[in-house]
CSV table of C-alpha atoms in Angstrom, one decimal:
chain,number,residue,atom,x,y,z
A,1,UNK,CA,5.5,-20.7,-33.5
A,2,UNK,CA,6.5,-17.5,-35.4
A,3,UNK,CA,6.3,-13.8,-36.0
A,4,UNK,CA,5.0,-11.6,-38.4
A,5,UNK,CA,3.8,-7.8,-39.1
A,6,UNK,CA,7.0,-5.8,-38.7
A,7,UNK,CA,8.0,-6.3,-42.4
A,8,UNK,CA,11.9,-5.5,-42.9
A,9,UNK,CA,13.2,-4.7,-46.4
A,10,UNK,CA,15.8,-6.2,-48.3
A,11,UNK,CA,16.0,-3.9,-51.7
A,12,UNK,CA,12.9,-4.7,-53.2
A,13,UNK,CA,11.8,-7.8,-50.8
A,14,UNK,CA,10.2,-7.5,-47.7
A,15,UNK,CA,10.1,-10.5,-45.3
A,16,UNK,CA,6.3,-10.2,-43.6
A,17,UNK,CA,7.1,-13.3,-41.7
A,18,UNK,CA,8.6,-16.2,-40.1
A,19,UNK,CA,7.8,-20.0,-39.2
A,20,UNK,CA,9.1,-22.8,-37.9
A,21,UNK,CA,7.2,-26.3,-39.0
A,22,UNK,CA,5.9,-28.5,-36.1
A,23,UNK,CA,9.4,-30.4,-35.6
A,24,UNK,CA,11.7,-27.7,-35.8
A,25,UNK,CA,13.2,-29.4,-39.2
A,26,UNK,CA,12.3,-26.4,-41.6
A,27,UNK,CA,11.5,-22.9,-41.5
A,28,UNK,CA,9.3,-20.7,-43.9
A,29,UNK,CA,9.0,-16.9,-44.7
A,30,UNK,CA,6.5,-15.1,-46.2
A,31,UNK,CA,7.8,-12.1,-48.5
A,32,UNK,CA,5.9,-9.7,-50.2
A,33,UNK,CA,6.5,-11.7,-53.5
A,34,UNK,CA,5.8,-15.0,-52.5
A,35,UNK,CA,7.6,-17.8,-49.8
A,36,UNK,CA,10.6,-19.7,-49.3
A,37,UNK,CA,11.3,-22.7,-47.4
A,38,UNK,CA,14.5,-23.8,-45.5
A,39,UNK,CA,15.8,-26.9,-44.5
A,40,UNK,CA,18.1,-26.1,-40.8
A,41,UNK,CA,20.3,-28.9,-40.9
A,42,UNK,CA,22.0,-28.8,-42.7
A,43,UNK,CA,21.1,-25.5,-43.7
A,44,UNK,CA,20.1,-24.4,-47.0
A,45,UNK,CA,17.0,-22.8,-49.2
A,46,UNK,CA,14.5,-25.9,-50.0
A,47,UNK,CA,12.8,-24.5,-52.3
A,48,UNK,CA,11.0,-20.4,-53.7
A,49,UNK,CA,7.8,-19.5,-54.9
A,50,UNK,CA,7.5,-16.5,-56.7
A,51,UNK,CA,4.2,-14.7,-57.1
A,52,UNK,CA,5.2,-11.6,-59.2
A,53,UNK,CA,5.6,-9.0,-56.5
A,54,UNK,CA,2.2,-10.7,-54.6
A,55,UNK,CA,2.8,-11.0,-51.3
A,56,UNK,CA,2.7,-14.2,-48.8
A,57,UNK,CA,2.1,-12.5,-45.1
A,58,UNK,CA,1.6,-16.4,-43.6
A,59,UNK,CA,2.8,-19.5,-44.6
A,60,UNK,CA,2.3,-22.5,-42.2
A,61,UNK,CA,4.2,-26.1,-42.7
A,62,UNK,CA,3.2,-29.1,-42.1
A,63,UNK,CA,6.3,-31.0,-41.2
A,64,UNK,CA,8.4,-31.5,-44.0
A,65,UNK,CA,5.0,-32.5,-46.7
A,66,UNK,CA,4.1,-30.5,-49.7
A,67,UNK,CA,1.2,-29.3,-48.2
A,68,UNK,CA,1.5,-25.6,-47.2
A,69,UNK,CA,-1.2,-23.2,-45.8
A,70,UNK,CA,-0.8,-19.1,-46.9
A,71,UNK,CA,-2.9,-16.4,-46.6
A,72,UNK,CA,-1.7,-13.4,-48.4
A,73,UNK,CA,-0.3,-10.2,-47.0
A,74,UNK,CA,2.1,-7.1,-47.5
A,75,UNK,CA,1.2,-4.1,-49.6
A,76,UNK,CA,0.0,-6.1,-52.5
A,77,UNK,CA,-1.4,-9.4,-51.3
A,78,UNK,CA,-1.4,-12.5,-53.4
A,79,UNK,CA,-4.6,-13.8,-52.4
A,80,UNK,CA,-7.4,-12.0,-49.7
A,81,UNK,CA,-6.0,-12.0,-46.5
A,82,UNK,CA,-9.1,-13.2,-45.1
A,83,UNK,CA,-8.7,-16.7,-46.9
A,84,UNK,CA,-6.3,-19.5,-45.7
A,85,UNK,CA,-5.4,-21.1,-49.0
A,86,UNK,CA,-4.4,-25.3,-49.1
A,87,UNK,CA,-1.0,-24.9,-51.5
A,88,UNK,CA,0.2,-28.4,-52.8
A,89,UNK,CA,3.7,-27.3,-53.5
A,90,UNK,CA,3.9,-30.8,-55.9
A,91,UNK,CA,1.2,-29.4,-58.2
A,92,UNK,CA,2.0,-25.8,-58.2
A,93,UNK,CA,-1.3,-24.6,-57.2
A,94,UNK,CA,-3.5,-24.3,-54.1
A,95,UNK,CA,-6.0,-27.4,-53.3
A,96,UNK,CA,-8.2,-25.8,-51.0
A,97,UNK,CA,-9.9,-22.6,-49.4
A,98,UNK,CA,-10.5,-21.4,-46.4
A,99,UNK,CA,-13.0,-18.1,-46.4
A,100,UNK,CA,-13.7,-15.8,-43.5
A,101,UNK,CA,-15.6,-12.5,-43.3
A,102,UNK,CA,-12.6,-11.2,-41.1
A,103,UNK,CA,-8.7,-11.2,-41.6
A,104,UNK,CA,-6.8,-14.4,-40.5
A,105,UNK,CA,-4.2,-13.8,-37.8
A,106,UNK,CA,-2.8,-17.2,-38.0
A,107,UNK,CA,-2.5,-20.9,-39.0
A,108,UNK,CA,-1.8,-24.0,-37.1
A,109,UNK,CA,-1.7,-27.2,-38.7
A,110,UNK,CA,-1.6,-31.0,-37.4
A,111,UNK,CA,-1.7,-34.0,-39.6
A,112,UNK,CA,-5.2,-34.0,-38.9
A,113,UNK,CA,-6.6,-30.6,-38.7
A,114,UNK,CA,-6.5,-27.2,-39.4
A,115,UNK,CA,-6.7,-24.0,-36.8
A,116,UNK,CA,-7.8,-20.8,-38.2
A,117,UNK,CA,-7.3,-17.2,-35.4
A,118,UNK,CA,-9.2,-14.6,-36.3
A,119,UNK,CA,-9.7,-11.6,-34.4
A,120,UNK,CA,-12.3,-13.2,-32.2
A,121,UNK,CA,-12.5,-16.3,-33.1
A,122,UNK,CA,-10.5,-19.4,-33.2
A,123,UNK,CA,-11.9,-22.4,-35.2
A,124,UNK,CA,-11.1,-25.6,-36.2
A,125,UNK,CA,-11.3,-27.8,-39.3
A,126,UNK,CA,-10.9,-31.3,-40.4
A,127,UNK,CA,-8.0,-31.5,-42.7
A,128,UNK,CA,-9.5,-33.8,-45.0
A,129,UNK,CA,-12.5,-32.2,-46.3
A,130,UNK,CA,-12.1,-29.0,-44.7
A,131,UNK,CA,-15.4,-29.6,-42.9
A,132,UNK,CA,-15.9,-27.2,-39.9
A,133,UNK,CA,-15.6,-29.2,-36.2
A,134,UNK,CA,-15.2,-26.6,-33.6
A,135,UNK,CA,-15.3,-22.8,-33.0
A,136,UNK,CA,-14.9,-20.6,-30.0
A,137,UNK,CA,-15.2,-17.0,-29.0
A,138,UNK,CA,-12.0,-15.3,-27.7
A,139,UNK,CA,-11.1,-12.1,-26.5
A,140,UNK,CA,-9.6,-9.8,-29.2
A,141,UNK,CA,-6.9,-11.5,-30.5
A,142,UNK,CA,-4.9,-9.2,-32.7
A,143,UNK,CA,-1.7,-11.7,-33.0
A,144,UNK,CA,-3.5,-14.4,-33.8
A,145,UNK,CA,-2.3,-16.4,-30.7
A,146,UNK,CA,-3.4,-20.1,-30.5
A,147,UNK,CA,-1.4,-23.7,-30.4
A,148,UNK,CA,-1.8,-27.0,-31.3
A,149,UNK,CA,-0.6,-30.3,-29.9
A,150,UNK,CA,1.2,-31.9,-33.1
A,151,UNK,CA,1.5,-35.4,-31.4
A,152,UNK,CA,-0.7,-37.8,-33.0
A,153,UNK,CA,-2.0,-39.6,-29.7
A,154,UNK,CA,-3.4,-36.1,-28.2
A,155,UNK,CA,-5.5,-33.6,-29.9
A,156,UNK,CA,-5.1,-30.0,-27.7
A,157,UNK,CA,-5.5,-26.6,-28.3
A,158,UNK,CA,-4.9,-23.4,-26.7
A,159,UNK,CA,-6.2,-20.1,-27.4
A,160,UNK,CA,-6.9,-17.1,-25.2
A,161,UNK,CA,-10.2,-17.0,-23.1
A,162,UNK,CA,-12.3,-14.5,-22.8
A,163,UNK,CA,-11.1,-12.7,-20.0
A,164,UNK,CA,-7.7,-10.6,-19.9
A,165,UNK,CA,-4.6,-13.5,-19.3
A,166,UNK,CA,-7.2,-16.5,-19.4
A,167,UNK,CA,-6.1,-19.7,-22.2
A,168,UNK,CA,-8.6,-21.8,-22.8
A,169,UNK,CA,-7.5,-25.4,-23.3
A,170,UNK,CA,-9.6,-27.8,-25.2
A,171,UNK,CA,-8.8,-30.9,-24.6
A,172,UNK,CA,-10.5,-32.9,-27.5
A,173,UNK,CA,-9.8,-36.7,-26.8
A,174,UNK,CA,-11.9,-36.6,-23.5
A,175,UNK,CA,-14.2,-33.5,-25.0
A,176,UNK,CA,-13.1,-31.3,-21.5
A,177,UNK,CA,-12.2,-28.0,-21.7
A,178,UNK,CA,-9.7,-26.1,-19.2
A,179,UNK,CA,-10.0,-22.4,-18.4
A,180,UNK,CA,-6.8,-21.3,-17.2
A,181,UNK,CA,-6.0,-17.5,-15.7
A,182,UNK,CA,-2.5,-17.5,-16.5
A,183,UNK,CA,-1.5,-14.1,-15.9
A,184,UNK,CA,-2.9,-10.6,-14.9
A,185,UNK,CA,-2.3,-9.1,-18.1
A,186,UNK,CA,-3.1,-9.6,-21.3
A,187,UNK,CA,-1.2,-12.7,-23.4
A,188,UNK,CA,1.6,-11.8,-25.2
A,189,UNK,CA,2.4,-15.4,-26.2
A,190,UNK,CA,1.3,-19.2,-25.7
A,191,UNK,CA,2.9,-22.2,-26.9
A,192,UNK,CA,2.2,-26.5,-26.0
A,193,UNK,CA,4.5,-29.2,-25.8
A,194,UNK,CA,4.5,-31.6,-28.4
A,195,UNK,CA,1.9,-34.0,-26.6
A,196,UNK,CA,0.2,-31.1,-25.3
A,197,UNK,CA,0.3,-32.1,-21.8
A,198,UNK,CA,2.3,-28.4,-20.7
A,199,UNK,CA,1.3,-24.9,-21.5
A,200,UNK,CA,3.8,-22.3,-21.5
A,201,UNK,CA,2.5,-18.4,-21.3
A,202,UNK,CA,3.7,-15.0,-21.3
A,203,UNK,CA,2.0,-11.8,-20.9
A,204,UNK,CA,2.6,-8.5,-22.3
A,205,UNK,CA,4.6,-7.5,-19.2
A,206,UNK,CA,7.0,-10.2,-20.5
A,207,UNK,CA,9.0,-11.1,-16.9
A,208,UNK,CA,7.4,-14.6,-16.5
A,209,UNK,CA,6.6,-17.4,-18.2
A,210,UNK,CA,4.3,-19.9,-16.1
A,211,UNK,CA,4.0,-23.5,-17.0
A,212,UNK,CA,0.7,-25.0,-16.1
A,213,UNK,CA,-0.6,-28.4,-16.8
A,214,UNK,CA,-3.5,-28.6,-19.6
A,215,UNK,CA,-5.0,-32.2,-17.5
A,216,UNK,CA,-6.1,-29.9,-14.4
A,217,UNK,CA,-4.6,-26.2,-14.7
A,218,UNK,CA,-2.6,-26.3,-12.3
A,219,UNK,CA,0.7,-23.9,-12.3
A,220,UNK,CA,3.4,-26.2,-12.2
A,221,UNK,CA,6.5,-23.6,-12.6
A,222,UNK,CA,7.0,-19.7,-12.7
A,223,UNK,CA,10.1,-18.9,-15.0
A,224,UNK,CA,11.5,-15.4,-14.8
A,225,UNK,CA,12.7,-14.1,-18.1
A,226,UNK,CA,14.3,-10.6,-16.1
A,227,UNK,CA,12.7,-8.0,-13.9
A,228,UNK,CA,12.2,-5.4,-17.0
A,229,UNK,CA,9.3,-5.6,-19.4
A,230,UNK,CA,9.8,-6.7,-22.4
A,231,UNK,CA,8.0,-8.4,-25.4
A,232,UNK,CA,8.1,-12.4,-25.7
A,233,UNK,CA,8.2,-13.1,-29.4
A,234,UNK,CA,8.3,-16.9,-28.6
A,235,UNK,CA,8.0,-19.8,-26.3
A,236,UNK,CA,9.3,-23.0,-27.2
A,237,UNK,CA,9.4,-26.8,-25.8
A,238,UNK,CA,12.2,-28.9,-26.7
A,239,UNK,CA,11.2,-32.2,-27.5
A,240,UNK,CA,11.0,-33.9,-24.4
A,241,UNK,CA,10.2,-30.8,-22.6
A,242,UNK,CA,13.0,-31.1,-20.4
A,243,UNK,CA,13.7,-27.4,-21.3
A,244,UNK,CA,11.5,-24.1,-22.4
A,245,UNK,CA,13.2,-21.6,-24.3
A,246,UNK,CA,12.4,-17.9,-24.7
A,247,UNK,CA,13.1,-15.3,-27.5
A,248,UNK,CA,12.2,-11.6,-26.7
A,249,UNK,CA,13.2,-7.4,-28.0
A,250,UNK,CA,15.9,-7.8,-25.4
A,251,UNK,CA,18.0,-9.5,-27.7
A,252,UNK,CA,18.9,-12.5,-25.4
A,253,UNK,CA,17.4,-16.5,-25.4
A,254,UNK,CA,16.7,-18.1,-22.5
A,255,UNK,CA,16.7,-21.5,-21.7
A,256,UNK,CA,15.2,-22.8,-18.9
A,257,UNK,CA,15.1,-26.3,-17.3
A,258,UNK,CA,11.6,-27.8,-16.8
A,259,UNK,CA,11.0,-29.9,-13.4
A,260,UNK,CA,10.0,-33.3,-14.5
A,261,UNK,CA,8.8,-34.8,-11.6
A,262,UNK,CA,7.0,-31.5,-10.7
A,263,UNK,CA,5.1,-31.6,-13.9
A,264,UNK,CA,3.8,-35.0,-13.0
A,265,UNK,CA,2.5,-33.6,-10.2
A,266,UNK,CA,-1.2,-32.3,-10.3
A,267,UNK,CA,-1.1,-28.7,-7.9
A,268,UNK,CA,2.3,-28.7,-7.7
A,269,UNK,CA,4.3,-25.0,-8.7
A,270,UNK,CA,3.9,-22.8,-5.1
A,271,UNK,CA,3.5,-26.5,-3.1
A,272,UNK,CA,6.6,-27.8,-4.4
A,273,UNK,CA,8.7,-24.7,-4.5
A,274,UNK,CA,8.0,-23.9,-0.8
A,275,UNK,CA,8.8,-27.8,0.2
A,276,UNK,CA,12.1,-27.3,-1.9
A,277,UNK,CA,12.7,-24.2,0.3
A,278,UNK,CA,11.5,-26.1,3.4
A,279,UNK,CA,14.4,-28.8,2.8
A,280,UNK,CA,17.3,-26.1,1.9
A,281,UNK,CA,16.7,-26.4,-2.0
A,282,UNK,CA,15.7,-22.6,-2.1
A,283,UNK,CA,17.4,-19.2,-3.1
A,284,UNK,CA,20.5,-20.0,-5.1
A,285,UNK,CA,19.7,-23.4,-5.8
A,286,UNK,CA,22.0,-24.3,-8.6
A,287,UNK,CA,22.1,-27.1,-11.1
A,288,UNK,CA,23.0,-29.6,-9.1
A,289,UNK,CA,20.8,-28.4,-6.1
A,290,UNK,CA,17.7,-30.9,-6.8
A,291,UNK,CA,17.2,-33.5,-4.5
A,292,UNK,CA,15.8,-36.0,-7.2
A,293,UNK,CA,19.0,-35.5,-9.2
A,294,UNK,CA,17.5,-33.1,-11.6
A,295,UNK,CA,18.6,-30.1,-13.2
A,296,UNK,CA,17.2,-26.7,-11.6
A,297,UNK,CA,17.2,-23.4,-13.0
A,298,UNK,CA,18.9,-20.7,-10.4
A,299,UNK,CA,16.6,-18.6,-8.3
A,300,UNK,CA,16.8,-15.2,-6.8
A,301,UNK,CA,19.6,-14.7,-4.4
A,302,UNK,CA,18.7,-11.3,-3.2
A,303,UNK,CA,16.8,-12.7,-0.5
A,304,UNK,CA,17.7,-9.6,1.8
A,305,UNK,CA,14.8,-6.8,-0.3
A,306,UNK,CA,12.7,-9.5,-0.1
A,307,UNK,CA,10.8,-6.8,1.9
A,308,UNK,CA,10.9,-4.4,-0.8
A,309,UNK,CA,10.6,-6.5,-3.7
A,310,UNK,CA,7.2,-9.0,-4.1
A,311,UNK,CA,7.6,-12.7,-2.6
A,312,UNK,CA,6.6,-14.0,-6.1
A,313,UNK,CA,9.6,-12.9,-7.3
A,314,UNK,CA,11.6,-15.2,-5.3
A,315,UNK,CA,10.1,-18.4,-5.9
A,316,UNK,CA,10.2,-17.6,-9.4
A,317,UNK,CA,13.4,-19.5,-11.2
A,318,UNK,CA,16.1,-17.7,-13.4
A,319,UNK,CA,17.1,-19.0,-16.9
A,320,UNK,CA,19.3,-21.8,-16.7
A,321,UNK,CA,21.2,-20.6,-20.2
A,322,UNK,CA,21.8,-17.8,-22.3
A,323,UNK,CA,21.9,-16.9,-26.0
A,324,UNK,CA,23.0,-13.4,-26.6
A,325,UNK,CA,21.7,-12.1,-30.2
A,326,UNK,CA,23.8,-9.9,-32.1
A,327,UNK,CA,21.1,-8.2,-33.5
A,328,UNK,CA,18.5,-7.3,-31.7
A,329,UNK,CA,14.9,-7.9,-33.9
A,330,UNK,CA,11.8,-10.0,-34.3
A,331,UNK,CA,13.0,-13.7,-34.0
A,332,UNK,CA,11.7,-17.3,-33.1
A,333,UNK,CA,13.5,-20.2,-31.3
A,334,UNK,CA,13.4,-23.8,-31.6
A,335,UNK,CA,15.3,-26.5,-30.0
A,336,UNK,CA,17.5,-28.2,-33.0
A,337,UNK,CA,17.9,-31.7,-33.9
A,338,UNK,CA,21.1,-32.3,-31.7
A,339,UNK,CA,21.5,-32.7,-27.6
A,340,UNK,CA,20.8,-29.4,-25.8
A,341,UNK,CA,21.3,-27.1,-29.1
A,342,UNK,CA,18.7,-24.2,-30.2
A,343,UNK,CA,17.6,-23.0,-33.5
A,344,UNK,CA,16.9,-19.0,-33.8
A,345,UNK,CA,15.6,-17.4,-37.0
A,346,UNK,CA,14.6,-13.6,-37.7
A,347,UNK,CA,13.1,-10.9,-39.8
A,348,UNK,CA,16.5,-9.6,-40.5
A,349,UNK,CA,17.4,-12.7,-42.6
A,350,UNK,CA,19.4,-14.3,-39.8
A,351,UNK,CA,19.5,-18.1,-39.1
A,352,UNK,CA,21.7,-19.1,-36.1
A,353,UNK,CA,22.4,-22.6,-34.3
A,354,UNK,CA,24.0,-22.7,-30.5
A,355,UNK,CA,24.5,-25.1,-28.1
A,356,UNK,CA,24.5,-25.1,-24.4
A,357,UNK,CA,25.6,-27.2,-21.4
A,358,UNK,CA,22.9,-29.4,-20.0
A,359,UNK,CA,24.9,-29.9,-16.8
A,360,UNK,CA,26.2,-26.6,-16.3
A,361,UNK,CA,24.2,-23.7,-18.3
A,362,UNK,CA,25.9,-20.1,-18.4
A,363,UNK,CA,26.7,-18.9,-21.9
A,364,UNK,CA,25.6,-20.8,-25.2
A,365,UNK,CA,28.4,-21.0,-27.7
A,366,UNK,CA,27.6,-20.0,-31.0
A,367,UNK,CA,27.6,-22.8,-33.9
A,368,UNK,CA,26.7,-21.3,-37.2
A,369,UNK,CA,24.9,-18.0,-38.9
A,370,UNK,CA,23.8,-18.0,-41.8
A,371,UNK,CA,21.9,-15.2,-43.9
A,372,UNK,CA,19.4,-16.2,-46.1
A,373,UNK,CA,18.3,-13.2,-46.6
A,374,UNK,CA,20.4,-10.0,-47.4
A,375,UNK,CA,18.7,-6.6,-45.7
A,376,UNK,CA,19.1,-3.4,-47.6
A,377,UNK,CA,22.4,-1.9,-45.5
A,378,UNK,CA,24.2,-5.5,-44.4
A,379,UNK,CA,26.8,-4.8,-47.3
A,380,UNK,CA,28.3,-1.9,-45.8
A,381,UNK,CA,27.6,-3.6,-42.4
């Protein structure tokens, strides 16, 4: 997960992007003079590399090893923005080289492999000898959107199809791939759960996230992020994925509770919303309104426009908690180390932790902010 192209300035420095690694322990910017690396808890700078005013527009972790993939970027890139580069932070110096006759959108790593987005292309390498193993066609993929399971026991990815709002899934361990037409419009943003059995999507309308299974394709939930458009920066899975959170240009996180047993379920998302509604578990369902003892996310309770407004947005479910930004820019969210607490960092230079109640939801409380990096202006601020 992360965010990149709309560079903010700090003096001189410029941060081109933001990334957290696979486990949410670290996060890394790219600047237009090199990259930096951050530890989130506790928080504090890891370690810098500076490339004499070269920038760094994408730097990909892999967990917390000294193996780093960049690709260059900003006005003066440090290396051709076409080429992924292998950086061994131990040695100083890059390992490896990844070459492309196009620019790179973005990098995903696993323990095992490398993912490479291109404009058109996603493709896929064997981390050890950086031997080509897969490649597919996509629809024009300007973000660079793609995921990757980072769970050892399942090897999944997910990139766009080549239709407007289709993922396709590979799902390597059983050589099957999944096309899945998520949305109407085009993706905005896709993420996996850490064993890659969910897929979470957004379009570019930005008022649901759906949650399908990557076995079958099935929809398994419809989340509803608000009724006005807006544009997902990212989706992310705790651990578990017992919850999905959701950063976006409306300044607010969402949290939302994922159904467990529904996810189990092969076909489940309109099924098993209308047999909740059948048994009185419908509109204004709260947290305690699951008859299996699970946590539910509150649905629409303006049940009387329901001939004005679409049915679909009814049985989709409202977030179950809140994080309100003070700032309102590019970020990415994470769930943190600790029970029911999120992670948010942005291209301002802000780092924030909050925690919310699993039983109850509402308001996250605010835990820490730190700025790691100080934007031209914040002194006066």
């Amino acid at each position: 997960m992360g965010q990149s192209g709309d560079a903010r300035k700090a003096g001189s420095l410029e941060l081109l992007s933001v990334n957290f690694n696979q486990d949410v322990t670290c996060f890394a910017c790219g600047t237009n003079s090199g990259f930096r690396v951050y530890n989130c808890e506790p928080f504090k700078e890891t370690f810098r590399r500076e490339f004499n005013n070269a920038g760094v527009g994408i730097v990909e972790m892999l967990f917390r090893c000294n193996i780093l993939a960049i690709v260059g970027g900003g006005a003066a890139p440090r290396f051709p923005p076409n080429k992924v580069m292998i950086w061994d932070d131990h040695q100083g110096r890059c390992i490896g080289e990844l070459s492309f006759r196009s620019q790179v959108r973005a990098v995903r790593l696993r323990r095992d492999k490398i993912v490479v987005a291109l404009e058109h292309k996603v493709l896929m390498y064997n981390f050890a000898d950086l031997r080509l193993e897969h490649s597919t066609e996509t629809l024009a993929n300007p973000h660079g959107l793609a995921a990757l399971s980072p769970a050892p026991e399942h090897n999944v990815l997910a990139c766009p199809g080549l239709h407007c709002g289709q993922v396709r899934v590979e799902l390597y361990d059983v050589r099957r791939t999944r096309f899945i037409q998520a949305h109407a419009a085009a993706l905005a943003c896709l993420t996996l759960s850490q064993d890659g059995r969910l897929l979470a999507t957004a379009s570019e309308r930005g008022t649901l996230v759906r949650i399908h299974s990557t076995a079958d394709g099935s929809k398994l939930q419809e989340l509803r992020r608000g009724a006005d458009p807006a544009c997902i920066y990212s989706i992310a899975f705790s651990r578990g994925a017992e919850w999905l959170a959701v950063s976006s240009d409306k300044g607010t996180v969402h949290v939302f509770s994922l159904d467990r047993g529904r996810a189990g379920a092969p076909g489940g998302g309109a099924a098993a919303a209308d047999a909740a509604a059948a048994a009185g578990g419908g509109a204004g369902a709260g947290s305690g309104g699951a008859a299996d003892g699970g946590l539910r996310n509150p649905v629409s309770a303006f049940s009387f426009v329901s001939s004005i407004l679409p049915m679909p947005y009814f049985a989709s479910e409202r977030s179950f908690a809140q994080f309100r930004l003070p700032e309102e820019t590019r970020s990415i969210v994470g769930f943190g180390p600790g029970p029911a607490t999120l992670v948010v960092a942005s291209l301002a230079g802000s780092f924030y932790t909050a925690a919310f109640d699993p039983e109850r939801g509402g308001a996250c409380e605010q835990r820490s902010y730190c700025k790691f990096v100080e934007l031209e202006g914040d002194a006066g601020a």
